[in-house]
C-alpha positions as protocol buffer text, in pm:
chain_id: "A"
residue {
  index: 1
  type: MET
  ca { x: 0 y: 2 z: 0 }
}
residue {
  index: 2
  type: SER
  ca { x: 126 y: 343 z: -81 }
}
residue {
  index: 3
  type: TYR
  ca { x: 116 y: 690 z: 76 }
}
residue {
  index: 4
  type: GLU
  ca { x: 226 y: 1019 z: -78 }
}
residue {
  index: 5
  type: LEU
  ca { x: 186 y: 1374 z: 43 }
}
residue {
  index: 6
  type: GLN
  ca { x: 321 y: 1710 z: -42 }
}
residue {
  index: 7
  type: ALA
  ca { x: 160 y: 1987 z: 165 }
}
residue {
  index: 8
  type: LEU
  ca { x: 182 y: 2296 z: 384 }
}
residue {
  index: 9
  type: ILE
  ca { x: 48 y: 2253 z: 736 }
}
residue {
  index: 10
  type: GLY
  ca { x: -24 y: 2516 z: 999 }
}
residue {
  index: 11
  type: PRO
  ca { x: -283 y: 2660 z: 1233 }
}
residue {
  index: 12
  type: ALA
  ca { x: -626 y: 2661 z: 1049 }
}
residue {
  index: 13
  type: GLU
  ca { x: -656 y: 3041 z: 1060 }
}
residue {
  index: 14
  type: LEU
  ca { x: -314 y: 3096 z: 907 }
}
residue {
  index: 15
  type: VAL
  ca { x: -357 y: 2831 z: 646 }
}
residue {
  index: 16
  type: ALA
  ca { x: -691 y: 2993 z: 539 }
}
residue {
  index: 17
  type: VAL
  ca { x: -509 y: 3327 z: 497 }
}
residue {
  index: 18
  type: ALA
  ca { x: -232 y: 3159 z: 290 }
}
residue {
  index: 19
  type: ALA
  ca { x: -486 y: 2974 z: 80 }
}
residue {
  index: 20
  type: ALA
  ca { x: -673 y: 3295 z: 1 }
}
residue {
  index: 21
  type: GLU
  ca { x: -353 y: 3454 z: -133 }
}
residue {
  index: 22
  type: VAL
  ca { x: -271 y: 3177 z: -385 }
}
residue {
  index: 23
  type: PRO
  ca { x: -508 y: 3081 z: -677 }
}
residue {
  index: 24
  type: ALA
  ca { x: -584 y: 2711 z: -678 }
}
residue {
  index: 25
  type: ALA
  ca { x: -495 y: 2666 z: -307 }
}
residue {
  index: 26
  type: ARG
  ca { x: -740 y: 2469 z: -103 }
}
residue {
  index: 27
  type: SER
  ca { x: -741 y: 2458 z: 279 }
}
residue {
  index: 28
  type: ARG
  ca { x: -830 y: 2119 z: 424 }
}
residue {
  index: 29
  type: PRO
  ca { x: -904 y: 2074 z: 800 }
}
residue {
  index: 30
  type: LEU
  ca { x: -686 y: 1853 z: 1021 }
}
residue {
  index: 31
  type: ALA
  ca { x: -730 y: 1764 z: 1383 }
}
residue {
  index: 32
  type: GLN
  ca { x: -609 y: 1972 z: 1676 }
}
residue {
  index: 33
  type: GLY
  ca { x: -678 y: 2315 z: 1513 }
}
residue {
  index: 34
  type: LEU
  ca { x: -455 y: 2260 z: 1209 }
}
residue {
  index: 35
  type: ALA
  ca { x: -519 y: 2259 z: 836 }
}
residue {
  index: 36
  type: LEU
  ca { x: -325 y: 2177 z: 525 }
}
residue {
  index: 37
  type: ILE
  ca { x: -287 y: 2301 z: 168 }
}
residue {
  index: 38
  type: PRO
  ca { x: -223 y: 2008 z: -70 }
}
residue {
  index: 39
  type: ALA
  ca { x: 60 y: 2090 z: -306 }
}
residue {
  index: 40
  type: THR
  ca { x: -132 y: 2011 z: -624 }
}
residue {
  index: 41
  type: PRO
  ca { x: 2 y: 2098 z: -968 }
}
residue {
  index: 42
  type: GLY
  ca { x: -232 y: 2403 z: -990 }
}
residue {
  index: 43
  type: PHE
  ca { x: -119 y: 2530 z: -650 }
}
residue {
  index: 44
  type: LEU
  ca { x: 249 y: 2493 z: -745 }
}
residue {
  index: 45
  type: ALA
  ca { x: 194 y: 2663 z: -1082 }
}
residue {
  index: 46
  type: ALA
  ca { x: 20 y: 2959 z: -913 }
}
residue {
  index: 47
  type: LEU
  ca { x: 314 y: 2994 z: -679 }
}
residue {
  index: 48
  type: ARG
  ca { x: 559 y: 3012 z: -980 }
}
residue {
  index: 49
  type: VAL
  ca { x: 379 y: 3303 z: -1149 }
}
residue {
  index: 50
  type: GLY
  ca { x: 586 y: 3621 z: -1087 }
}
residue {
  index: 51
  type: ASP
  ca { x: 856 y: 3439 z: -883 }
}
residue {
  index: 52
  type: GLU
  ca { x: 1172 y: 3446 z: -1089 }
}
residue {
  index: 53
  type: GLY
  ca { x: 1430 y: 3437 z: -809 }
}
residue {
  index: 54
  type: PRO
  ca { x: 1650 y: 3136 z: -736 }
}
residue {
  index: 55
  type: ALA
  ca { x: 1544 y: 2874 z: -498 }
}
residue {
  index: 56
  type: SER
  ca { x: 1673 y: 2926 z: -147 }
}
residue {
  index: 57
  type: PRO
  ca { x: 1938 y: 2682 z: 3 }
}
residue {
  index: 58
  type: GLY
  ca { x: 1693 y: 2600 z: 282 }
}
residue {
  index: 59
  type: THR
  ca { x: 1468 y: 2418 z: 35 }
}
residue {
  index: 60
  type: ALA
  ca { x: 1730 y: 2154 z: -58 }
}
residue {
  index: 61
  type: GLY
  ca { x: 1585 y: 1803 z: -65 }
}
residue {
  index: 62
  type: PHE
  ca { x: 1218 y: 1883 z: -129 }
}
residue {
  index: 63
  type: ASP
  ca { x: 1107 y: 1724 z: -456 }
}
residue {
  index: 64
  type: TRP
  ca { x: 824 y: 1974 z: -525 }
}
residue {
  index: 65
  type: PHE
  ca { x: 936 y: 2303 z: -369 }
}
residue {
  index: 66
  type: PRO
  ca { x: 898 y: 2584 z: -626 }
}
residue {
  index: 67
  type: ASP
  ca { x: 1103 y: 2899 z: -638 }
}
residue {
  index: 68
  type: GLY
  ca { x: 936 y: 3175 z: -432 }
}
residue {
  index: 69
  type: LEU
  ca { x: 765 y: 2943 z: -182 }
}
residue {
  index: 70
  type: GLU
  ca { x: 1023 y: 3001 z: 90 }
}
residue {
  index: 71
  type: ARG
  ca { x: 959 y: 3383 z: 70 }
}
residue {
  index: 72
  type: ARG
  ca { x: 592 y: 3320 z: 112 }
}
residue {
  index: 73
  type: LEU
  ca { x: 646 y: 3082 z: 403 }
}
residue {
  index: 74
  type: ALA
  ca { x: 866 y: 3337 z: 575 }
}
residue {
  index: 75
  type: ALA
  ca { x: 607 y: 3603 z: 526 }
}
residue {
  index: 76
  type: TRP
  ca { x: 315 y: 3385 z: 642 }
}
residue {
  index: 77
  type: SER
  ca { x: 515 y: 3261 z: 940 }
}
residue {
  index: 78
  type: LYS
  ca { x: 522 y: 3608 z: 1085 }
}
residue {
  index: 79
  type: ALA
  ca { x: 161 y: 3542 z: 1190 }
}
residue {
  index: 80
  type: GLY
  ca { x: 228 y: 3181 z: 1307 }
}
residue {
  index: 81
  type: PRO
  ca { x: 427 y: 2873 z: 1248 }
}
residue {
  index: 82
  type: ILE
  ca { x: 379 y: 2692 z: 913 }
}
residue {
  index: 83
  type: ALA
  ca { x: 536 y: 2368 z: 787 }
}
residue {
  index: 84
  type: CYS
  ca { x: 625 y: 2219 z: 457 }
}
residue {
  index: 85
  type: VAL
  ca { x: 596 y: 1834 z: 453 }
}
residue {
  index: 86
  type: GLU
  ca { x: 658 y: 1559 z: 207 }
}
residue {
  index: 87
  type: ALA
  ca { x: 606 y: 1183 z: 243 }
}
residue {
  index: 88
  type: ASP
  ca { x: 642 y: 899 z: -12 }
}
residue {
  index: 89
  type: TYR
  ca { x: 599 y: 541 z: 99 }
}
residue {
  index: 90
  type: PHE
  ca { x: 529 y: 212 z: -75 }
}
residue {
  index: 91
  type: GLY
  ca { x: 515 y: -123 z: 101 }
}
residue {
  index: 92
  type: GLY
  ca { x: 626 y: 24 z: 433 }
}
residue {
  index: 93
  type: THR
  ca { x: 946 y: 186 z: 304 }
}
residue {
  index: 94
  type: GLY
  ca { x: 1006 y: 535 z: 181 }
}
residue {
  index: 95
  type: THR
  ca { x: 1109 y: 892 z: 270 }
}
residue {
  index: 96
  type: GLN
  ca { x: 982 y: 1188 z: 471 }
}
residue {
  index: 97
  type: ARG
  ca { x: 1096 y: 1549 z: 467 }
}
residue {
  index: 98
  type: ALA
  ca { x: 966 y: 1843 z: 676 }
}
residue {
  index: 99
  type: ALA
  ca { x: 1063 y: 2193 z: 762 }
}
residue {
  index: 100
  type: LEU
  ca { x: 912 y: 2457 z: 982 }
}
residue {
  index: 101
  type: TRP
  ca { x: 901 y: 2840 z: 954 }
}
residue {
  index: 102
  type: ALA
  ca { x: 823 y: 3070 z: 1238 }
}
residue {
  index: 103
  type: ASP
  ca { x: 877 y: 3438 z: 1305 }
}
residue {
  index: 104
  type: GLY
  ca { x: 971 y: 3497 z: 941 }
}
residue {
  index: 105
  type: ARG
  ca { x: 1250 y: 3243 z: 917 }
}
residue {
  index: 106
  type: LEU
  ca { x: 1325 y: 2868 z: 882 }
}
residue {
  index: 107
  type: VAL
  ca { x: 1346 y: 2734 z: 1245 }
}
residue {
  index: 108
  type: LEU
  ca { x: 1358 y: 2361 z: 1194 }
}
residue {
  index: 109
  type: GLY
  ca { x: 1493 y: 2156 z: 903 }
}
residue {
  index: 110
  type: PRO
  ca { x: 1467 y: 2062 z: 638 }
}
residue {
  index: 111
  type: LEU
  ca { x: 1468 y: 1731 z: 819 }
}
residue {
  index: 112
  type: THR
  ca { x: 1486 y: 1408 z: 612 }
}
residue {
  index: 113
  type: ASN
  ca { x: 1445 y: 1041 z: 685 }
}
residue {
  index: 114
  type: GLY
  ca { x: 1548 y: 838 z: 384 }
}
residue {
  index: 115
  type: GLU
  ca { x: 1446 y: 504 z: 264 }
}
residue {
  index: 116
  type: LEU
  ca { x: 1576 y: 224 z: 490 }
}
residue {
  index: 117
  type: GLU
  ca { x: 1719 y: 467 z: 743 }
}
residue {
  index: 118
  type: PRO
  ca { x: 1637 y: 399 z: 1104 }
}
residue {
  index: 119
  type: LEU
  ca { x: 1393 y: 642 z: 1256 }
}
residue {
  index: 120
  type: PRO
  ca { x: 1567 y: 888 z: 1494 }
}
residue {
  index: 121
  type: PRO
  ca { x: 1471 y: 872 z: 1862 }
}
residue {
  index: 122
  type: GLU
  ca { x: 1296 y: 1211 z: 1837 }
}
residue {
  index: 123
  type: GLY
  ca { x: 1058 y: 1073 z: 1566 }
}
residue {
  index: 124
  type: THR
  ca { x: 997 y: 1119 z: 1203 }
}
residue {
  index: 125
  type: PRO
  ca { x: 1043 y: 1452 z: 1036 }
}
residue {
  index: 126
  type: ILE
  ca { x: 674 y: 1514 z: 991 }
}
residue {
  index: 127
  type: SER
  ca { x: 604 y: 1417 z: 1355 }
}
residue {
  index: 128
  type: ARG
  ca { x: 870 y: 1656 z: 1481 }
}
residue {
  index: 129
  type: VAL
  ca { x: 728 y: 1956 z: 1292 }
}
residue {
  index: 130
  type: LEU
  ca { x: 370 y: 1860 z: 1397 }
}
residue {
  index: 131
  type: ARG
  ca { x: 494 y: 1846 z: 1756 }
}
residue {
  index: 132
  type: ARG
  ca { x: 626 y: 2202 z: 1716 }
}
residue {
  index: 133
  type: LEU
  ca { x: 286 y: 2305 z: 1572 }
}
residue {
  index: 134
  type: GLY
  ca { x: 131 y: 2185 z: 1898 }
}
residue {
  index: 135
  type: VAL
  ca { x: 6 y: 1844 z: 1808 }
}
residue {
  index: 136
  type: ARG
  ca { x: -25 y: 1609 z: 2098 }
}
residue {
  index: 137
  type: VAL
  ca { x: -80 y: 1232 z: 2106 }
}
residue {
  index: 138
  type: THR
  ca { x: -391 y: 1197 z: 2320 }
}
residue {
  index: 139
  type: ASP
  ca { x: -507 y: 842 z: 2271 }
}
residue {
  index: 140
  type: GLY
  ca { x: -259 y: 563 z: 2326 }
}
residue {
  index: 141
  type: GLY
  ca { x: -491 y: 313 z: 2145 }
}
residue {
  index: 142
  type: THR
  ca { x: -527 y: 448 z: 1789 }
}
residue {
  index: 143
  type: GLN
  ca { x: -287 y: 745 z: 1777 }
}
residue {
  index: 144
  type: HIS
  ca { x: 65 y: 606 z: 1735 }
}
residue {
  index: 145
  type: ASP
  ca { x: 238 y: 941 z: 1682 }
}
residue {
  index: 146
  type: GLU
  ca { x: 172 y: 1307 z: 1588 }
}
residue {
  index: 147
  type: PHE
  ca { x: 108 y: 1199 z: 1226 }
}
residue {
  index: 148
  type: ASP
  ca { x: -190 y: 994 z: 1334 }
}
residue {
  index: 149
  type: ALA
  ca { x: -299 y: 1250 z: 1597 }
}
residue {
  index: 150
  type: ALA
  ca { x: -319 y: 1528 z: 1334 }
}
residue {
  index: 151
  type: GLY
  ca { x: -527 y: 1308 z: 1109 }
}
residue {
  index: 152
  type: LEU
  ca { x: -281 y: 1281 z: 819 }
}
residue {
  index: 153
  type: ALA
  ca { x: -379 y: 920 z: 764 }
}
residue {
  index: 154
  type: ALA
  ca { x: -732 y: 1025 z: 647 }
}
residue {
  index: 155
  type: HIS
  ca { x: -615 y: 1027 z: 286 }
}
residue {
  index: 156
  type: ARG
  ca { x: -337 y: 840 z: 116 }
}
residue {
  index: 157
  type: THR
  ca { x: -249 y: 1087 z: -170 }
}
residue {
  index: 158
  type: THR
  ca { x: -208 y: 1459 z: -216 }
}
residue {
  index: 159
  type: SER
  ca { x: -475 y: 1453 z: -481 }
}
residue {
  index: 160
  type: ALA
  ca { x: -723 y: 1288 z: -239 }
}
residue {
  index: 161
  type: TRP
  ca { x: -658 y: 1577 z: 6 }
}
residue {
  index: 162
  type: ALA
  ca { x: -726 y: 1823 z: -275 }
}
residue {
  index: 163
  type: THR
  ca { x: -1056 y: 1671 z: -388 }
}
residue {
  index: 164
  type: THR
  ca { x: -1212 y: 1569 z: -50 }
}
residue {
  index: 165
  type: PRO
  ca { x: -1352 y: 1867 z: 151 }
}
């Protein structure tokens, strides 16, 4: 079974503001007061319009990160923390990347856990940024980590997040 996600995640109010600024962006609710914007082709194309500067060194490693996004993340993060996440799994193996912006700058990452690398004791990259966004594991039975607690298992693809309200 596979899982793939490319998205921005932050407090629901901040994500709504960010989504309103970018054509084709769709805010989708998560648990614990968060929301995400799936990085669909339309969203990424809208980000590229008018952004002709080079990609920032802080974006290294993200497969989908367009030029100009880091400037927007820095601007949005002045109002609250916002994360960029990426996961690609098939048959239980895969990769995760995550980074967090706050107060107008990159404050965590980019963090990467590659295919077949052991998980670090502090958790997966996505769980680490979710923890910094305030996600707490509250149910020892069904929530295994912050990924589950935030509700990221609700859909298995970026396109499913984009098409399901």
